[in-house]
CSV table of C-alpha atoms in Angstrom, one decimal:
chain,number,residue,atom,x,y,z
A,1,MET,CA,-20.6,60.8,-30.5
A,2,ASN,CA,-22.7,61.6,-27.6
A,3,THR,CA,-25.8,60.9,-29.8
A,4,ILE,CA,-24.6,58.1,-30.4
A,5,TRP,CA,-23.6,57.2,-27.1
A,6,ILE,CA,-27.2,57.5,-26.2
A,7,LYS,CA,-29.5,55.9,-29.3
A,8,HIS,CA,-27.6,53.2,-27.9
A,9,GLU,CA,-25.3,52.9,-24.2
A,10,LYS,CA,-27.2,50.4,-23.2
A,11,LEU,CA,-25.9,47.8,-26.2
A,12,CYS,CA,-22.5,49.4,-25.7
A,13,LYS,CA,-21.6,48.6,-22.2
A,14,ILE,CA,-23.0,45.0,-23.2
A,15,LEU,CA,-19.9,45.6,-26.7
A,16,ILE,CA,-17.5,46.3,-23.9
A,17,ALA,CA,-18.4,44.3,-21.1
A,18,LEU,CA,-17.5,41.3,-23.8
A,19,ILE,CA,-14.6,42.7,-24.5
A,20,PHE,CA,-13.4,43.0,-20.9
A,21,ILE,CA,-13.8,39.3,-20.2
A,22,CYS,CA,-12.5,38.5,-23.2
A,23,LEU,CA,-9.2,40.5,-22.5
A,24,PHE,CA,-10.0,38.2,-18.6
A,25,ILE,CA,-10.1,35.2,-19.9
A,26,GLY,CA,-7.5,35.9,-22.7
A,27,ILE,CA,-5.2,36.8,-20.6
A,28,GLY,CA,-6.4,33.6,-18.5
A,29,ARG,CA,-5.5,30.9,-20.8
A,30,VAL,CA,-2.0,33.1,-21.2
A,31,LEU,CA,-0.6,33.2,-17.8
A,32,PHE,CA,-2.6,30.1,-16.0
A,33,PRO,CA,-1.0,28.0,-17.6
A,34,TYR,CA,2.6,29.9,-17.1
A,35,TYR,CA,1.0,29.2,-12.5
A,36,ALA,CA,0.9,25.9,-13.7
A,37,GLN,CA,3.1,24.7,-15.3
A,38,GLN,CA,5.0,25.5,-11.5
A,39,THR,CA,3.8,23.5,-9.3
A,40,LYS,CA,6.1,19.7,-9.9
A,41,PHE,CA,4.8,16.6,-8.2
A,42,SER,CA,6.7,13.6,-6.3
A,43,GLY,CA,6.2,10.0,-6.9
A,44,SER,CA,5.7,8.4,-10.2
A,45,ILE,CA,2.0,7.1,-12.5
A,46,ILE,CA,1.7,3.7,-12.6
A,47,GLY,CA,-0.7,2.5,-15.2
A,48,TRP,CA,-1.6,-0.9,-16.6
A,49,TYR,CA,-2.4,-2.4,-20.2
A,50,TRP,CA,-4.9,-3.2,-21.1
A,51,ASN,CA,-5.8,-6.9,-24.0
A,52,THR,CA,-2.7,-7.6,-23.5
A,53,GLU,CA,-3.7,-11.1,-21.9
A,54,ARG,CA,-2.5,-10.8,-19.3
A,55,ILE,CA,0.0,-10.6,-19.3
A,56,PRO,CA,2.1,-8.7,-17.2
A,57,ARG,CA,3.3,-5.8,-18.2
A,58,PHE,CA,2.7,-2.1,-17.5
A,59,ILE,CA,4.6,1.6,-17.6
A,60,ILE,CA,5.5,4.4,-15.3
A,61,LYS,CA,6.0,7.6,-15.9
A,62,ASP,CA,7.3,10.3,-14.6
A,63,PRO,CA,4.3,13.4,-13.7
A,64,ASN,CA,6.6,16.6,-14.4
A,65,HIS,CA,8.3,15.2,-17.0
A,66,LEU,CA,5.3,13.3,-19.2
A,67,GLU,CA,6.9,12.0,-21.8
A,68,ARG,CA,10.1,10.2,-19.7
A,69,GLU,CA,8.2,6.6,-19.1
A,70,THR,CA,9.8,3.4,-18.4
A,71,ILE,CA,7.8,-0.5,-19.9
A,72,PHE,CA,6.8,-2.9,-17.6
A,73,ASP,CA,7.4,-6.0,-18.6
A,74,VAL,CA,7.2,-8.5,-15.6
A,75,SER,CA,6.0,-12.0,-17.2
A,76,ASP,CA,9.2,-13.7,-15.9
A,77,ILE,CA,8.0,-14.1,-13.1
A,78,VAL,CA,4.3,-15.1,-13.4
A,79,PRO,CA,4.9,-19.3,-13.3
A,80,GLU,CA,2.0,-20.9,-16.4
A,81,GLY,CA,-1.5,-20.5,-14.7
A,82,PHE,CA,-1.1,-17.9,-12.7
A,83,PHE,CA,-1.6,-14.0,-13.7
A,84,LEU,CA,-0.4,-11.3,-11.3
A,85,SER,CA,-2.4,-9.1,-9.4
A,86,PHE,CA,0.0,-5.2,-9.2
A,87,VAL,CA,-0.2,-3.6,-6.1
A,88,ALA,CA,2.5,-1.3,-5.0
A,89,LEU,CA,5.7,-0.4,-6.1
A,90,THR,CA,8.0,0.2,-3.7
A,91,LYS,CA,11.5,1.8,-2.3
A,92,GLU,CA,12.0,-1.9,-1.8
A,93,GLY,CA,9.9,-3.3,-4.4
A,94,LEU,CA,6.8,-4.4,-6.5
A,95,TYR,CA,4.2,-6.0,-4.4
A,96,PHE,CA,2.1,-8.0,-6.0
A,97,ARG,CA,-0.3,-11.5,-6.1
A,98,LEU,CA,0.0,-13.9,-7.9
A,99,ILE,CA,-3.6,-15.5,-9.2
A,100,GLU,CA,-4.3,-18.9,-10.2
A,101,THR,CA,-6.1,-19.2,-13.2
A,102,ARG,CA,-8.4,-22.8,-12.9
A,103,GLU,CA,-12.0,-22.0,-11.7
A,104,GLU,CA,-11.8,-24.3,-9.0
A,105,THR,CA,-9.3,-22.7,-7.8
A,106,TYR,CA,-9.5,-19.5,-7.8
A,107,SER,CA,-8.0,-16.6,-5.4
A,108,ARG,CA,-7.9,-18.6,-2.1
A,109,ILE,CA,-5.1,-19.4,-1.2
A,110,PRO,CA,-2.5,-16.0,-2.2
A,111,GLN,CA,0.1,-15.2,-2.7
A,112,ILE,CA,1.7,-12.8,-2.1
A,113,MET,CA,5.5,-12.3,-3.6
A,114,CYS,CA,8.2,-9.1,-3.7
A,115,LEU,CA,10.8,-8.2,-6.2
A,116,THR,CA,13.6,-6.6,-5.3
A,117,GLU,CA,16.3,-5.8,-6.8
A,118,LYS,CA,18.2,-9.0,-5.8
A,119,ASP,CA,15.0,-11.8,-5.3
A,120,LEU,CA,12.2,-12.9,-5.6
A,121,ARG,CA,10.3,-13.9,-3.2
A,122,GLN,CA,7.0,-15.6,-1.7
A,123,VAL,CA,6.3,-13.6,1.8
A,124,PRO,CA,5.5,-17.2,4.0
A,125,VAL,CA,2.1,-17.1,5.6
A,126,ILE,CA,-0.3,-19.0,7.5
A,127,TRP,CA,-3.5,-19.0,7.1
A,128,PRO,CA,-6.5,-19.9,9.2
A,129,ASP,CA,-9.6,-22.9,7.6
A,130,THR,CA,-11.4,-19.5,7.8
A,131,ILE,CA,-10.1,-18.5,4.1
A,132,ASP,CA,-11.9,-21.4,2.4
A,133,ASP,CA,-15.6,-20.4,1.1
A,134,LEU,CA,-13.7,-16.1,0.3
A,135,ILE,CA,-12.1,-14.9,-2.3
A,136,SER,CA,-9.7,-12.8,-1.9
A,137,SER,CA,-9.7,-9.0,-3.4
A,138,ARG,CA,-7.1,-5.7,-2.6
A,139,LEU,CA,-3.9,-5.9,-0.9
A,140,TYR,CA,-2.4,-3.0,1.6
A,141,VAL,CA,1.2,-3.0,1.7
A,142,TYR,CA,2.1,-1.1,4.7
A,143,PRO,CA,5.4,-0.7,7.0
A,144,ASP,CA,5.3,-3.4,8.9
A,145,LYS,CA,2.5,-5.4,7.0
A,146,PHE,CA,-0.6,-6.3,4.7
A,147,TYR,CA,-3.9,-5.6,4.7
A,148,LEU,CA,-6.3,-8.1,2.8
A,149,LEU,CA,-10.2,-8.0,1.9
A,150,PHE,CA,-11.9,-10.8,1.6
A,151,ALA,CA,-15.1,-11.4,0.1
A,152,SER,CA,-17.4,-14.0,0.0
A,153,LYS,CA,-19.3,-16.0,-3.0
A,154,ASP,CA,-22.8,-14.3,-1.8
A,155,ARG,CA,-22.2,-10.8,-2.6
A,156,SER,CA,-24.2,-9.3,-0.2
A,157,LEU,CA,-22.2,-10.1,2.4
A,158,PRO,CA,-19.8,-7.6,4.3
A,159,TYR,CA,-16.6,-8.2,2.9
A,160,LYS,CA,-13.1,-8.8,5.5
A,161,VAL,CA,-9.2,-7.6,6.4
A,162,TYR,CA,-6.7,-10.0,7.6
A,163,SER,CA,-3.8,-8.3,8.8
A,164,ILE,CA,-0.3,-9.9,8.0
A,165,PRO,CA,3.0,-9.4,9.3
A,166,LYS,CA,5.8,-7.8,6.4
A,167,GLU,CA,8.1,-10.2,7.1
A,168,GLY,CA,5.2,-13.4,7.0
A,169,GLY,CA,3.0,-14.9,9.4
A,170,GLU,CA,0.1,-15.9,11.1
A,171,ALA,CA,-3.2,-13.8,9.0
A,172,LYS,CA,-5.4,-12.5,11.5
A,173,GLU,CA,-8.8,-11.6,10.8
A,174,ILE,CA,-9.8,-7.7,12.3
A,175,TYR,CA,-12.4,-6.7,10.9
A,176,ASP,CA,-15.9,-7.9,9.4
A,177,ASP,CA,-18.3,-6.0,8.6
A,178,LEU,CA,-15.9,-3.5,5.6
A,179,SER,CA,-18.7,-2.0,3.1
A,180,MET,CA,-17.1,-2.9,-1.0
A,181,ARG,CA,-21.0,-1.7,-2.8
A,182,SER,CA,-20.9,0.6,-5.2
A,183,PHE,CA,-24.2,3.5,-4.4
A,184,GLY,CA,-24.0,4.6,-7.9
A,185,ASP,CA,-23.3,2.7,-11.4
A,186,ASP,CA,-20.7,0.3,-11.0
A,187,ILE,CA,-19.3,-0.4,-14.9
A,188,SER,CA,-19.4,3.2,-15.8
A,189,GLN,CA,-17.9,4.3,-12.4
A,190,LYS,CA,-15.6,3.2,-9.5
A,191,ASP,CA,-16.9,4.1,-5.5
A,192,GLY,CA,-16.7,3.3,-1.9
A,193,ALA,CA,-13.4,1.6,-2.0
A,194,PRO,CA,-11.2,1.5,1.4
A,195,LEU,CA,-8.8,4.2,2.1
A,196,GLN,CA,-5.2,3.3,3.0
A,197,TYR,CA,-4.4,5.8,6.1
A,198,LYS,CA,-1.4,5.5,8.6
A,199,ASP,CA,-1.7,1.9,10.0
A,200,GLY,CA,-5.4,1.3,8.4
A,201,LEU,CA,-7.9,1.9,6.5
A,202,ILE,CA,-10.9,4.3,6.6
A,203,CYS,CA,-14.0,1.9,5.0
A,204,ILE,CA,-17.4,2.3,4.4
A,205,ARG,CA,-19.2,-0.3,7.6
A,206,GLN,CA,-22.0,-2.6,6.1
A,207,ASN,CA,-24.6,-2.0,8.3
A,208,ASP,CA,-25.5,1.4,8.7
A,209,SER,CA,-22.8,2.9,5.8
A,210,VAL,CA,-20.4,5.2,8.0
A,211,LEU,CA,-17.6,6.1,7.9
A,212,VAL,CA,-15.2,4.3,9.9
A,213,PHE,CA,-11.4,4.2,10.8
A,214,VAL,CA,-10.5,0.1,11.2
A,215,ASN,CA,-7.0,-1.0,11.8
A,216,ASP,CA,-5.6,-4.8,14.6
A,217,GLU,CA,-6.7,-2.5,17.8
A,218,GLY,CA,-10.1,-1.8,16.3
A,219,GLU,CA,-13.1,0.3,15.0
A,220,GLU,CA,-13.5,4.6,15.0
A,221,PRO,CA,-16.6,5.5,13.4
A,222,LEU,CA,-15.8,9.0,12.0
A,223,PHE,CA,-19.2,10.7,9.4
A,224,PRO,CA,-22.0,9.0,8.3
A,225,LEU,CA,-22.8,9.2,4.5
A,226,PRO,CA,-24.2,10.4,2.3
A,227,VAL,CA,-23.0,14.3,3.2
A,228,GLY,CA,-25.7,16.3,2.2
A,229,THR,CA,-26.8,13.5,-0.8
A,230,ALA,CA,-23.2,13.3,-1.7
A,231,LYS,CA,-22.5,10.0,-0.9
A,232,LEU,CA,-20.4,8.2,-3.6
A,233,LEU,CA,-17.0,7.5,-1.8
A,234,LYS,CA,-14.8,7.8,-4.4
A,235,GLY,CA,-11.2,8.6,-2.3
A,236,TRP,CA,-8.5,11.5,-1.7
A,237,TYR,CA,-8.7,14.5,-2.6
A,238,GLU,CA,-5.3,15.5,-0.7
A,239,GLU,CA,-4.3,12.3,1.1
A,240,GLY,CA,-4.8,12.0,4.9
A,241,LYS,CA,-6.7,14.9,5.1
A,242,SER,CA,-9.7,15.5,2.7
A,243,ILE,CA,-11.6,13.2,2.1
A,244,LEU,CA,-14.1,13.5,-2.2
A,245,LEU,CA,-16.6,12.4,-2.2
A,246,TRP,CA,-19.1,13.5,-5.0
A,247,SER,CA,-23.2,13.7,-5.9
A,248,ARG,CA,-25.7,11.8,-8.0
A,249,ASP,CA,-28.9,13.1,-7.6
A,250,PRO,CA,-27.7,16.4,-7.9
A,251,ASN,CA,-24.9,16.3,-9.3
A,252,TYR,CA,-21.8,17.8,-7.6
A,253,ALA,CA,-18.5,17.2,-5.4
A,254,VAL,CA,-17.7,17.6,-2.2
A,255,VAL,CA,-14.3,17.7,0.1
A,256,VAL,CA,-15.0,17.3,3.4
A,257,ASN,CA,-12.4,17.0,6.5
A,258,LEU,CA,-12.9,13.4,8.6
A,259,GLN,CA,-15.1,14.4,10.7
A,260,GLY,CA,-17.6,14.9,7.5
A,261,GLU,CA,-17.6,18.6,8.3
A,262,VAL,CA,-17.4,20.6,4.6
A,263,LEU,CA,-14.0,22.6,3.8
A,264,PHE,CA,-15.8,23.1,0.1
A,265,GLU,CA,-17.8,22.4,-3.1
A,266,LEU,CA,-15.9,21.0,-6.0
A,267,TYR,CA,-17.7,20.6,-8.7
A,268,ARG,CA,-21.2,20.8,-9.4
A,269,SER,CA,-23.4,20.3,-12.6
A,270,TRP,CA,-24.8,24.2,-14.1
A,271,PHE,CA,-26.4,21.4,-16.6
A,272,LEU,CA,-27.5,18.4,-17.8
A,273,SER,CA,-24.0,16.2,-16.9
A,274,SER,CA,-23.3,12.9,-16.6
A,275,SER,CA,-19.7,13.7,-15.0
A,276,CYS,CA,-17.8,12.5,-12.8
A,277,TRP,CA,-14.5,11.7,-11.1
A,278,ASP,CA,-13.1,8.1,-10.8
A,279,VAL,CA,-10.1,8.7,-7.7
A,280,HIS,CA,-7.0,5.6,-8.7
A,281,GLY,CA,-4.4,7.5,-6.8
A,282,ASN,CA,-2.6,10.9,-5.1
A,283,ALA,CA,1.3,13.3,-4.6
A,284,THR,CA,1.6,16.4,-2.6
A,285,ASN,CA,-0.9,18.3,-5.4
A,286,GLY,CA,-2.6,15.5,-7.2
A,287,ILE,CA,-5.0,13.9,-8.1
A,288,LEU,CA,-4.4,10.4,-10.9
A,289,PHE,CA,-8.2,9.9,-11.9
A,290,THR,CA,-10.3,9.6,-14.6
A,291,GLU,CA,-13.3,11.1,-16.3
A,292,ALA,CA,-17.0,8.4,-15.5
A,293,SER,CA,-19.6,9.4,-15.7
A,294,LEU,CA,-23.0,8.6,-13.8
A,295,VAL,CA,-25.0,7.5,-15.5
A,296,ASP,CA,-23.9,3.5,-17.2
A,297,PHE,CA,-21.3,4.8,-20.7
A,298,GLY,CA,-24.2,7.3,-21.7
A,299,TYR,CA,-22.3,11.5,-20.9
A,300,PHE,CA,-22.6,14.5,-21.1
A,301,PRO,CA,-19.8,15.7,-20.6
A,302,GLY,CA,-19.7,19.4,-17.4
A,303,PHE,CA,-18.8,22.7,-17.2
A,304,TYR,CA,-15.7,23.6,-14.5
A,305,ALA,CA,-15.4,27.3,-13.5
A,306,LEU,CA,-12.2,26.5,-15.1
A,307,ASP,CA,-12.9,26.0,-17.9
A,308,PHE,CA,-12.7,29.0,-19.8
A,309,PHE,CA,-8.6,29.4,-18.5
A,310,ARG,CA,-7.4,25.5,-18.8
A,311,LYS,CA,-5.7,24.7,-22.6
A,312,GLU,CA,-6.7,21.2,-22.9
A,313,ARG,CA,-9.3,19.1,-20.0
A,314,VAL,CA,-9.6,15.4,-18.9
A,315,GLY,CA,-11.9,13.3,-22.0
A,316,HIS,CA,-14.5,11.2,-21.9
A,317,PHE,CA,-13.4,8.4,-20.0
A,318,ASP,CA,-9.7,9.3,-20.1
A,319,SER,CA,-7.9,9.6,-17.6
A,320,GLY,CA,-5.5,12.4,-16.2
A,321,ILE,CA,-3.7,14.5,-13.3
A,322,TYR,CA,-6.1,16.9,-11.6
A,323,ASP,CA,-3.5,19.9,-10.4
A,324,THR,CA,-4.7,20.5,-6.3
A,325,ARG,CA,-2.8,24.5,-6.1
A,326,THR,CA,-4.2,25.5,-9.4
A,327,GLY,CA,-6.7,23.6,-10.8
A,328,ASN,CA,-5.0,22.3,-13.3
A,329,MET,CA,-5.7,19.5,-16.0
A,330,ILE,CA,-3.3,17.3,-17.5
A,331,PRO,CA,-4.2,14.4,-20.3
A,332,LEU,CA,-3.2,11.5,-20.0
A,333,TYR,CA,-4.7,10.6,-23.8
A,334,TRP,CA,-4.8,6.6,-21.9
A,335,LYS,CA,-8.6,5.8,-23.1
A,336,ASN,CA,-9.2,2.2,-24.0
A,337,GLN,CA,-5.7,2.2,-24.2
A,338,ILE,CA,-4.1,1.9,-20.4
A,339,SER,CA,-6.2,1.4,-17.3
A,340,PRO,CA,-4.3,3.9,-14.4
A,341,THR,CA,-3.3,1.8,-11.6
A,342,GLY,CA,-2.3,3.9,-8.4
A,343,TRP,CA,0.5,6.8,-8.2
A,344,SER,CA,3.1,5.5,-6.4
A,345,LYS,CA,5.9,7.1,-3.7
A,346,VAL,CA,8.7,6.3,-5.2
A,347,ASP,CA,9.8,9.3,-7.4
A,348,TYR,CA,10.3,8.2,-11.2
A,349,ASP,CA,14.4,7.0,-10.8
A,350,PRO,CA,14.5,4.7,-13.8
A,351,ASP,CA,17.7,3.5,-13.0
A,352,PHE,CA,16.4,1.9,-10.3
A,353,PHE,CA,13.0,0.7,-12.5
A,354,GLU,CA,16.1,-1.6,-15.0
A,355,ARG,CA,17.7,-3.1,-11.5
A,356,LEU,CA,13.8,-4.5,-10.6
A,357,LEU,CA,13.6,-5.8,-14.5
A,358,ALA,CA,17.3,-7.1,-14.5
A,359,SER,CA,15.7,-9.3,-11.1
A,360,ALA,CA,12.7,-10.4,-12.3
A,361,LYS,CA,14.3,-11.9,-15.6
A,362,ARG,CA,17.3,-13.5,-12.7
A,363,ASN,CA,14.9,-15.2,-11.2
A,364,ARG,CA,11.2,-17.6,-12.0
A,365,ALA,CA,8.8,-17.8,-9.5
A,366,VAL,CA,7.6,-21.3,-8.1
A,367,PRO,CA,4.3,-21.1,-6.2
A,368,SER,CA,4.2,-23.2,-3.3
A,369,ILE,CA,2.8,-24.4,-1.2
A,370,VAL,CA,1.5,-22.4,1.5
A,371,ASP,CA,0.9,-23.1,5.1
A,372,LYS,CA,-3.0,-23.6,6.5
A,373,GLN,CA,-3.5,-23.8,11.0
C-alpha cells in the first residue's frame, strides 16, 4: 500500500482533492436550496402579456408561491382608440396612462388614470403649452405627486421632468437635462432609466453623465459615470441604498453606494460571455431581473460563483428573482410570453385584485378634454 502511495502520490492527492470537492458541491446542492427557501419576499411580481394586440392583460404573482397568480384583464376600462400603459399597482389601486393610438395625436396630451375599488377617475391636469412638441414617456407615482418624463421629437435632446400634484392641478417643469440614452445595445438590454428615490429621481445628467438626484427643489450631484469601466445604470440592487452598474468591456457588474463607492463585485465573466441583467423592480431581499445580452441577440452565458450549488438559474432572455440574501435565482419561465413590468409594494391579495377587477367592469374609461394653459 505504501509502495503504491509513494509511486502514485501526486495522482492520489489529486483524486482525494476531487473527492472532497465533489462532496463539498454535493452537500452544498442539498443545503443551499433549503437555506434559500427561508427567504421571504414582500409585495407582488407583475408581468405584461406579449402579443395580445394591445389588450391590457397582465399577471400578478406571489413571489413566495409562484404557483399563486391572478390574471388581470382590464380591457373594460380602455376606450376605443386608446391603449393602456401600465404604471403602478399601489394600495390605492391601479395607476396607468391612456394613450391615443392615432399617430397625429400620439400621447401628446397624456391622460393619467386611477382605478380604485370604488371608481375610475382621471387626474385633472392643467398642461402648459410647452408640451405641445413633446412626447410623454415614463410616469412615476409618489404619495403626493406624479413625475412624468417627456421626450423631444429630436431624440438627441435631453428629456424633461414635469411634476403633477396627486389630486390634479398644474403641471410644472422641474428638470430639463435628463439623459435616457443607452450606453449599451438598446435592443438586447436596457440601461439608463431613472430610479425612483424618496421624493424624486436618481438619473443621468445628459451634458456630463453625472448621476444626480432631482426633485421639486432642484438637483444634487451624486457621482460621475463610469465607475471603473462600469457605466450601464441597471437599477437598484438594494432599493434606496445601493445601485447596480454593469461594464461592457470587460464584462463585470459592481454594486455601489449613493456616493459611487464600490461595495462589492456581483458578477465577472471568467470566460467569453455577453451576460448582463435588466432590472425591473425590487423588494426586500429580492430583485426582479431579466438575463439579457450585451451584444445584440448573440448570447454567451457566463458563470456565476454559486452556479455549482443552484438547482436552477435564469435562462437566456428569461426573467426571474435574484435573492440578495443568499444569491439564489428563481426562474419565472416567462420567455417570449410575458414581459416583467415591476415589483409592486402591494402584498399578494387575490381578494383586493378581484375587487379592482369588479370595479373595472362597473366603470368605463371616457377620455375627456385635458385643460391646457
